Amino acid sequence: MSPSSSPAWTPRAVTSSPTAPTRTCRALAGEAVEYDAILPYHTIGARFIHAAYAPEHGADGAVTGFLLSVIDITARWEAEEATRRAEEATRRLALIVENSYEAIISVAEDGTVLSWNRGAERLYGWTAAEMVGQSVDVIFPSAQEEADVPQKVAALDQGGKVREYEGVRVRKDGMPVEVAVTFAPAYDAGGGLTARAYIVRDITAQKEAERERARLQVRTAELLAQTEVLLAEATDRADRDPLTGLLNHRAFQNKLEEETDRAGRGGTFLAVAMLDLDHFKFFNDAYGHPVGDDALRQVADALRRTCRPYDTPARYGGDEFAVLMPGVGRSETAAIADRLARSLEGITIRPPGGTVDVPLHLSIGLAVFPDEGRS
């Protein structure tokens, strides 16, 4: 009998049965006939039935008819189908677990290994035959390194949720392996804790990459810092006169522009002192350039000692020096000129082979911004 509509699920099996006339004929011939079938109903849908033809005999033993019994077995079929699907799902899950690349382990409450898949064999080196029934503690390093595991497990058991953490485990060959662990509790029908399931992933390469990345970041920061220092030193060297170490003419002009702008914005004074070594050409011609260079260095040292920390001394030309003095007005220039002169008046040069020190003399002039010029 063919149904006009199919049920919402597929039965595991339905006994193939002969057509109704054939079943009737067989029953009337004295044969007991049983079969399963699907009956369609427009109101309640398809129903699974078990039907049986039982022949009835007269006093002479001849078949006088038959008794037809029909039992609704839909619930049984549904239960069997649900069981079959659950078994199939369990089988597929078992295959997935067994062949997973990641280590999947189940451990009893007392720490005994209950299952150990191929991923665990690959990760730890022990076979399932070696580990099932053994304590899982064999894969743990020293208690000091994994002292927090009991707390994590206790939190898991109390909360009943999946937990994740990273740690270190030990392979069969004694080598440590860094792992990411995901674990969850398993309960029996009564809600009692029976086991814990662990999924373990090898993250050694990932962790090493993170450490290498951190090392590279540190090294990059160090190189950047060194580069900044070298750049600053190179910039400073480009701004410095190699003989005296003072700012050179170009750097002085830039500084003069900066200080003039600052004084203009702030409404403050800026004094500029120009110093010239008298008869410097005579020193070079009479005593040689090394003696002249020594004279220039002595003047530069004297200026550095005399100037305030925020003043800017510079070598302006061959025998010319300049000093920027922020905040110095016209009323202070005489005192400034006197201080500069006194700091320089003791400078002397003794020519090679000479017995007498030759004094150096400098001419000094000062101008004040903005009283005596705005550029």
Tab-separated table of C-alpha atoms in Angstrom:
chain	number	residue	atom	x	y	z
A	1	MET	CA	0.000	0.000	0.000
A	2	SER	CA	1.597	3.290	-1.095
A	3	PRO	CA	0.976	6.423	0.987
A	4	SER	CA	-0.292	9.549	-0.681
A	5	SER	CA	1.992	11.643	1.518
A	6	SER	CA	5.281	10.993	3.351
A	7	PRO	CA	5.829	11.485	7.075
A	8	ALA	CA	8.211	14.189	8.355
A	9	TRP	CA	10.866	11.557	9.057
A	10	THR	CA	12.150	8.501	7.261
A	11	PRO	CA	11.524	5.095	8.901
A	12	ARG	CA	14.462	2.744	9.387
A	13	ALA	CA	12.687	-0.008	7.435
A	14	VAL	CA	9.222	-1.049	6.341
A	15	THR	CA	8.580	-4.753	5.659
A	16	SER	CA	7.826	-5.312	2.020
A	17	SER	CA	4.375	-6.895	1.873
A	18	PRO	CA	2.257	-8.385	-0.898
A	19	THR	CA	-0.784	-6.570	-2.170
A	20	ALA	CA	-4.051	-6.866	-0.254
A	21	PRO	CA	-5.581	-9.497	-2.575
A	22	THR	CA	-2.470	-11.634	-2.291
A	23	ARG	CA	-2.423	-11.285	1.504
A	24	THR	CA	-6.109	-12.219	1.627
A	25	CYS	CA	-5.598	-15.236	-0.598
A	26	ARG	CA	-2.700	-16.428	1.516
A	27	ALA	CA	-4.721	-16.005	4.694
A	28	LEU	CA	-7.649	-17.882	3.205
A	29	ALA	CA	-5.198	-20.599	2.188
A	30	GLY	CA	-4.386	-21.006	5.875
A	31	GLU	CA	-1.174	-18.898	6.067
A	32	ALA	CA	-0.619	-16.342	8.802
A	33	VAL	CA	0.542	-13.087	7.217
A	34	GLU	CA	2.208	-10.112	9.009
A	35	TYR	CA	3.577	-6.869	7.565
A	36	ASP	CA	4.420	-3.257	8.349
A	37	ALA	CA	3.029	-0.431	6.263
A	38	ILE	CA	2.434	3.317	6.129
A	39	LEU	CA	-1.135	4.605	6.094
A	40	PRO	CA	-1.761	8.207	4.988
A	41	TYR	CA	-4.276	10.335	6.837
A	42	HIS	CA	-5.238	13.808	5.667
A	43	THR	CA	-5.953	14.975	9.190
A	44	ILE	CA	-3.135	13.504	11.268
A	45	GLY	CA	-0.594	12.626	8.603
A	46	ALA	CA	1.001	9.277	7.917
A	47	ARG	CA	0.864	6.526	10.541
A	48	PHE	CA	2.980	3.416	10.774
A	49	ILE	CA	1.066	0.200	11.380
A	50	HIS	CA	1.716	-3.481	12.000
A	51	ALA	CA	-0.983	-5.690	10.423
A	52	ALA	CA	-1.566	-9.430	10.857
A	53	TYR	CA	-3.879	-11.851	9.008
A	54	ALA	CA	-4.801	-14.868	11.198
A	55	PRO	CA	-6.820	-17.640	9.390
A	56	GLU	CA	-9.875	-19.061	11.143
A	57	HIS	CA	-10.724	-22.748	10.792
A	58	GLY	CA	-13.987	-24.624	11.031
A	59	ALA	CA	-14.692	-27.890	12.851
A	60	ASP	CA	-13.523	-29.821	9.854
A	61	GLY	CA	-10.259	-27.874	9.753
A	62	ALA	CA	-11.176	-25.962	6.646
A	63	VAL	CA	-10.437	-22.204	6.563
A	64	THR	CA	-13.669	-20.359	7.091
A	65	GLY	CA	-12.131	-16.817	7.127
A	66	PHE	CA	-9.456	-14.748	8.771
A	67	LEU	CA	-8.991	-12.235	11.560
A	68	LEU	CA	-7.209	-8.983	10.638
A	69	SER	CA	-5.504	-7.066	13.469
A	70	VAL	CA	-3.873	-3.653	13.004
A	71	ILE	CA	-1.587	-1.992	15.610
A	72	ASP	CA	-0.359	1.649	15.379
A	73	ILE	CA	3.435	1.439	15.752
A	74	THR	CA	4.212	5.068	14.855
A	75	ALA	CA	5.664	5.841	18.282
A	76	ARG	CA	7.887	2.768	18.108
A	77	TRP	CA	9.122	3.749	14.653
A	78	GLU	CA	9.839	7.292	15.791
A	79	ALA	CA	11.742	6.043	18.831
A	80	GLU	CA	13.773	3.653	16.704
A	81	GLU	CA	14.485	6.390	14.175
A	82	ALA	CA	15.571	8.794	16.911
A	83	THR	CA	17.822	6.104	18.345
A	84	ARG	CA	19.283	5.399	14.938
A	85	ARG	CA	19.972	9.081	14.323
A	86	ALA	CA	21.516	9.490	17.761
A	87	GLU	CA	23.716	6.463	17.159
A	88	GLU	CA	24.735	7.848	13.765
A	89	ALA	CA	25.488	11.248	15.232
A	90	THR	CA	27.507	9.603	18.003
A	91	ARG	CA	29.412	7.549	15.442
A	92	ARG	CA	30.187	10.629	13.343
A	93	LEU	CA	31.237	12.561	16.432
A	94	ALA	CA	33.472	9.709	17.516
A	95	LEU	CA	35.106	9.686	14.073
A	96	ILE	CA	35.624	13.444	14.209
A	97	VAL	CA	37.105	13.263	17.702
A	98	GLU	CA	39.345	10.311	16.899
A	99	ASN	CA	40.710	11.861	13.699
A	100	SER	CA	40.907	15.473	14.891
A	101	TYR	CA	44.294	17.079	14.430
A	102	GLU	CA	43.944	18.685	17.850
A	103	ALA	CA	44.397	16.617	20.972
A	104	ILE	CA	41.038	15.674	22.487
A	105	ILE	CA	41.220	13.965	25.870
A	106	SER	CA	38.666	12.971	28.476
A	107	VAL	CA	39.773	12.578	32.076
A	108	ALA	CA	37.899	11.126	35.018
A	109	GLU	CA	37.379	13.143	38.164
A	110	ASP	CA	40.354	11.424	39.791
A	111	GLY	CA	42.668	12.358	36.893
A	112	THR	CA	42.580	8.994	35.076
A	113	VAL	CA	42.660	9.258	31.280
A	114	LEU	CA	39.456	7.869	29.760
A	115	SER	CA	40.107	8.626	26.086
A	116	TRP	CA	43.119	9.727	24.067
A	117	ASN	CA	42.689	10.499	20.371
A	118	ARG	CA	45.193	10.490	17.507
A	119	GLY	CA	45.739	14.225	17.918
A	120	ALA	CA	46.850	13.562	21.501
A	121	GLU	CA	49.192	10.833	20.274
A	122	ARG	CA	50.665	13.255	17.749
A	123	LEU	CA	51.003	16.102	20.256
A	124	TYR	CA	52.344	14.228	23.276
A	125	GLY	CA	53.991	11.164	21.750
A	126	TRP	CA	52.196	8.616	23.955
A	127	THR	CA	49.761	6.209	22.304
A	128	ALA	CA	46.204	5.680	23.508
A	129	ALA	CA	47.198	2.213	24.701
A	130	GLU	CA	49.900	3.791	26.878
A	131	MET	CA	47.723	6.546	28.331
A	132	VAL	CA	44.162	5.249	28.777
A	133	GLY	CA	43.808	4.213	32.394
A	134	GLN	CA	46.916	6.157	33.425
A	135	SER	CA	47.110	9.460	35.338
A	136	VAL	CA	47.021	12.582	33.209
A	137	ASP	CA	49.653	14.103	35.518
A	138	VAL	CA	52.363	12.564	33.339
A	139	ILE	CA	51.943	15.371	30.784
A	140	PHE	CA	52.274	18.158	33.350
A	141	PRO	CA	55.570	19.915	34.098
A	142	SER	CA	56.666	20.829	37.608
A	143	ALA	CA	54.010	21.784	40.119
A	144	GLN	CA	55.460	25.281	40.297
A	145	GLU	CA	54.785	25.919	36.634
A	146	GLU	CA	51.207	24.593	36.754
A	147	ALA	CA	50.261	25.533	40.311
A	148	ASP	CA	47.161	27.377	39.130
A	149	VAL	CA	45.596	24.387	37.349
A	150	PRO	CA	43.655	23.156	40.414
A	151	GLN	CA	42.102	26.599	40.797
A	152	LYS	CA	41.129	26.623	37.122
A	153	VAL	CA	39.594	23.166	37.380
A	154	ALA	CA	37.705	24.120	40.543
A	155	ALA	CA	36.333	27.216	38.851
A	156	LEU	CA	35.288	25.058	35.905
A	157	ASP	CA	33.494	22.518	38.090
A	158	GLN	CA	31.674	25.202	40.027
A	159	GLY	CA	30.680	27.311	37.050
A	160	GLY	CA	29.997	24.427	34.680
A	161	LYS	CA	31.235	26.459	31.721
A	162	VAL	CA	33.890	25.979	29.091
A	163	ARG	CA	37.202	27.463	30.185
A	164	GLU	CA	40.302	28.379	28.232
A	165	TYR	CA	43.879	29.003	29.282
A	166	GLU	CA	47.431	28.631	28.025
A	167	GLY	CA	50.115	26.547	29.663
A	168	VAL	CA	53.047	24.197	29.230
A	169	ARG	CA	52.901	20.421	28.892
A	170	VAL	CA	55.560	17.729	28.520
A	171	ARG	CA	55.957	15.318	25.624
A	172	LYS	CA	57.009	11.706	25.952
A	173	ASP	CA	60.523	12.668	24.830
A	174	GLY	CA	60.730	15.185	27.686
A	175	MET	CA	60.428	18.252	25.486
A	176	PRO	CA	58.078	20.998	26.725
A	177	VAL	CA	55.260	22.125	24.456
A	178	GLU	CA	53.218	25.304	24.835
A	179	VAL	CA	49.495	24.657	24.512
A	180	ALA	CA	46.114	26.364	24.497
A	181	VAL	CA	43.632	24.320	26.527
A	182	THR	CA	39.847	24.397	26.273
A	183	PHE	CA	38.063	22.206	28.809
A	184	ALA	CA	34.545	21.570	30.050
A	185	PRO	CA	32.882	19.321	32.653
A	186	ALA	CA	30.794	16.251	31.797
A	187	TYR	CA	27.862	15.250	34.008
A	188	ASP	CA	25.796	12.103	34.392
A	189	ALA	CA	21.998	12.006	34.214
A	190	GLY	CA	21.774	12.946	37.858
A	191	GLY	CA	23.952	16.030	37.423
A	192	GLY	CA	27.027	14.517	39.030
A	193	LEU	CA	30.466	15.328	37.635
A	194	THR	CA	31.860	12.283	35.853
A	195	ALA	CA	34.709	13.571	33.715
A	196	ARG	CA	36.305	16.557	32.079
A	197	ALA	CA	36.862	16.939	28.356
A	198	TYR	CA	39.976	18.729	27.098
A	199	ILE	CA	40.818	20.082	23.658
A	200	VAL	CA	44.518	20.902	23.479
A	201	ARG	CA	46.213	22.847	20.690
A	202	ASP	CA	49.960	23.199	20.157
A	203	ILE	CA	50.780	26.932	20.145
A	204	THR	CA	54.567	26.638	20.482
A	205	ALA	CA	55.190	28.148	17.033
A	206	GLN	CA	52.645	30.884	17.669
A	207	LYS	CA	54.213	31.776	21.004
A	208	GLU	CA	57.701	31.774	19.546
A	209	ALA	CA	56.468	34.072	16.763
A	210	GLU	CA	54.990	36.388	19.412
A	211	ARG	CA	58.263	36.403	21.338
A	212	GLU	CA	60.232	37.052	18.165
A	213	ARG	CA	57.831	39.846	17.263
A	214	ALA	CA	58.343	41.357	20.720
A	215	ARG	CA	62.120	41.058	20.322
A	216	LEU	CA	61.918	42.738	16.931
A	217	GLN	CA	59.789	45.532	18.369
A	218	VAL	CA	62.332	46.117	21.122
A	219	ARG	CA	65.207	46.002	18.639
A	220	THR	CA	63.366	48.323	16.259
A	221	ALA	CA	62.752	50.775	19.098
A	222	GLU	CA	66.436	50.610	20.021
A	223	LEU	CA	67.490	51.198	16.408
A	224	LEU	CA	65.066	54.106	16.097
A	225	ALA	CA	66.461	55.625	19.289
A	226	GLN	CA	70.021	55.139	18.018
A	227	THR	CA	69.035	56.630	14.668
A	228	GLU	CA	67.513	59.651	16.378
A	229	VAL	CA	70.678	60.128	18.424
A	230	LEU	CA	72.888	59.796	15.339
A	231	LEU	CA	70.638	62.155	13.400
A	232	ALA	CA	70.745	64.671	16.219
A	233	GLU	CA	74.524	64.341	16.389
A	234	ALA	CA	74.839	64.732	12.627
A	235	THR	CA	72.548	67.770	12.689
A	236	ASP	CA	74.524	69.214	15.558
A	237	ARG	CA	77.806	68.624	13.716
A	238	ALA	CA	76.380	70.350	10.652
A	239	ASP	CA	75.517	73.342	12.839
A	240	ARG	CA	78.872	73.470	14.596
A	241	ASP	CA	82.131	75.106	13.688
A	242	PRO	CA	84.638	72.203	13.687
A	243	LEU	CA	87.449	74.289	15.160
A	244	THR	CA	85.714	75.952	18.115
A	245	GLY	CA	82.603	73.818	18.604
A	246	LEU	CA	80.408	76.938	18.576
A	247	LEU	CA	77.468	77.386	16.216
A	248	ASN	CA	78.593	78.258	12.711
A	249	HIS	CA	77.435	81.252	10.663
A	250	ARG	CA	74.443	79.488	9.071
A	251	ALA	CA	73.165	78.040	12.358
A	252	PHE	CA	73.616	81.446	14.022
A	253	GLN	CA	71.472	83.132	11.366
A	254	ASN	CA	68.715	80.566	11.924
A	255	LYS	CA	68.914	81.029	15.697
A	256	LEU	CA	68.901	84.821	15.285
A	257	GLU	CA	65.671	84.604	13.261
A	258	GLU	CA	64.062	82.327	15.875
A	259	GLU	CA	65.033	84.572	18.795
A	260	THR	CA	63.928	87.730	16.943
A	261	ASP	CA	60.517	86.204	16.250
A	262	ARG	CA	60.194	85.077	19.871
A	263	ALA	CA	61.162	88.511	21.222
A	264	GLY	CA	58.744	90.163	18.800
A	265	ARG	CA	55.832	87.960	19.882
A	266	GLY	CA	56.641	88.315	23.575
A	267	GLY	CA	57.484	92.007	23.533
A	268	THR	CA	60.891	91.374	25.055
A	269	PHE	CA	64.414	92.526	24.292
A	270	LEU	CA	67.147	90.669	22.413
A	271	ALA	CA	70.777	91.833	22.511
A	272	VAL	CA	73.309	90.866	19.852
A	273	ALA	CA	77.023	91.180	20.581
A	274	MET	CA	79.622	91.077	17.788
A	275	LEU	CA	83.272	90.414	18.694
A	276	ASP	CA	86.271	90.749	16.415
A	277	LEU	CA	89.848	89.593	17.147
A	278	ASP	CA	92.109	92.587	16.546
A	279	HIS	CA	95.063	92.042	14.180
A	280	PHE	CA	94.198	88.363	13.730
A	281	LYS	CA	95.815	88.291	10.275
A	282	PHE	CA	99.087	89.284	11.986
A	283	PHE	CA	98.882	86.215	14.261
A	284	ASN	CA	98.426	83.901	11.308
A	285	ASP	CA	101.140	85.552	9.240
A	286	ALA	CA	103.660	85.960	12.074
A	287	TYR	CA	103.141	82.768	14.074
A	288	GLY	CA	101.351	80.409	11.702
A	289	HIS	CA	97.806	79.093	11.477
A	290	PRO	CA	98.142	76.577	14.362
A	291	VAL	CA	98.765	79.495	16.730
A	292	GLY	CA	95.833	81.392	15.213
A	293	ASP	CA	93.593	78.351	15.634
A	294	ASP	CA	94.643	78.113	19.285
A	295	ALA	CA	93.684	81.770	19.763
A	296	LEU	CA	90.244	81.143	18.272
A	297	ARG	CA	89.667	78.144	20.542
A	298	GLN	CA	90.628	80.171	23.629
A	299	VAL	CA	88.155	82.902	22.697
A	300	ALA	CA	85.413	80.293	22.178
A	301	ASP	CA	86.125	78.722	25.596
A	302	ALA	CA	86.016	82.144	27.266
A	303	LEU	CA	82.644	82.911	25.641
A	304	ARG	CA	81.186	79.589	26.799
A	305	ARG	CA	82.278	80.318	30.382
A	306	THR	CA	80.872	83.862	30.318
A	307	CYS	CA	77.532	83.312	28.596
A	308	ARG	CA	74.342	82.357	30.430
A	309	PRO	CA	72.879	78.870	29.704
A	310	TYR	CA	70.255	80.377	27.382
A	311	ASP	CA	72.678	82.680	25.517
A	312	THR	CA	73.950	81.567	22.114
A	313	PRO	CA	77.645	82.122	21.272
A	314	ALA	CA	78.772	81.460	17.692
A	315	ARG	CA	81.743	81.767	15.371
A	316	TYR	CA	80.420	84.266	12.866
A	317	GLY	CA	83.411	84.396	10.509
A	318	GLY	CA	87.166	83.846	10.299
A	319	ASP	CA	88.074	86.014	13.312
A	320	GLU	CA	84.537	87.122	14.267
A	321	PHE	CA	82.271	85.874	17.014
A	322	ALA	CA	78.688	86.688	17.936
A	323	VAL	CA	76.471	86.187	20.978
A	324	LEU	CA	72.646	86.237	21.211
A	325	MET	CA	71.389	87.328	24.636
A	326	PRO	CA	67.600	87.088	25.091
A	327	GLY	CA	66.024	89.542	27.554
A	328	VAL	CA	68.952	91.991	27.575
A	329	GLY	CA	67.896	95.625	27.004
A	330	ARG	CA	69.846	98.783	26.240
A	331	SER	CA	70.283	99.612	29.916
A	332	GLU	CA	72.214	96.385	30.428
A	333	THR	CA	74.483	96.470	27.383
A	334	ALA	CA	77.292	98.434	29.044
A	335	ALA	CA	77.531	95.900	31.859
A	336	ILE	CA	77.341	93.018	29.369
A	337	ALA	CA	80.136	94.523	27.234
A	338	ASP	CA	82.276	95.052	30.322
A	339	ARG	CA	81.730	91.441	31.454
A	340	LEU	CA	82.657	90.091	28.024
A	341	ALA	CA	85.761	92.280	27.842
A	342	ARG	CA	86.973	91.193	31.289
A	343	SER	CA	86.458	87.519	30.456
A	344	LEU	CA	88.559	87.888	27.317
A	345	GLU	CA	91.288	90.258	28.476
A	346	GLY	CA	93.362	87.545	30.116
A	347	ILE	CA	93.739	85.457	26.951
A	348	THR	CA	97.339	85.250	25.722
A	349	ILE	CA	99.232	83.251	23.109
A	350	ARG	CA	102.828	82.053	23.440
A	351	PRO	CA	104.287	81.508	19.966
A	352	PRO	CA	106.314	78.344	19.324
A	353	GLY	CA	109.832	78.806	20.736
A	354	GLY	CA	108.814	82.094	22.332
A	355	THR	CA	109.349	83.110	25.948
A	356	VAL	CA	106.793	85.918	26.134
A	357	ASP	CA	102.975	85.571	26.088
A	358	VAL	CA	101.268	87.747	23.503
A	359	PRO	CA	97.899	89.161	24.715
A	360	LEU	CA	94.800	88.996	22.541
A	361	HIS	CA	92.540	92.002	22.058
A	362	LEU	CA	88.920	91.988	20.835
A	363	SER	CA	86.610	94.759	19.710
A	364	ILE	CA	83.023	94.396	20.970
A	365	GLY	CA	79.824	95.990	19.703
A	366	LEU	CA	76.238	95.458	20.852
A	367	ALA	CA	72.804	96.193	19.424
A	368	VAL	CA	69.349	95.670	20.967
A	369	PHE	CA	66.095	94.497	19.375
A	370	PRO	CA	63.742	96.222	18.883
A	371	ASP	CA	65.228	99.595	20.014
A	372	GLU	CA	68.052	99.664	17.438
A	373	GLY	CA	66.631	97.438	14.708
A	374	ARG	CA	63.750	95.121	14.001
A	375	SER	CA	65.552	92.814	11.556
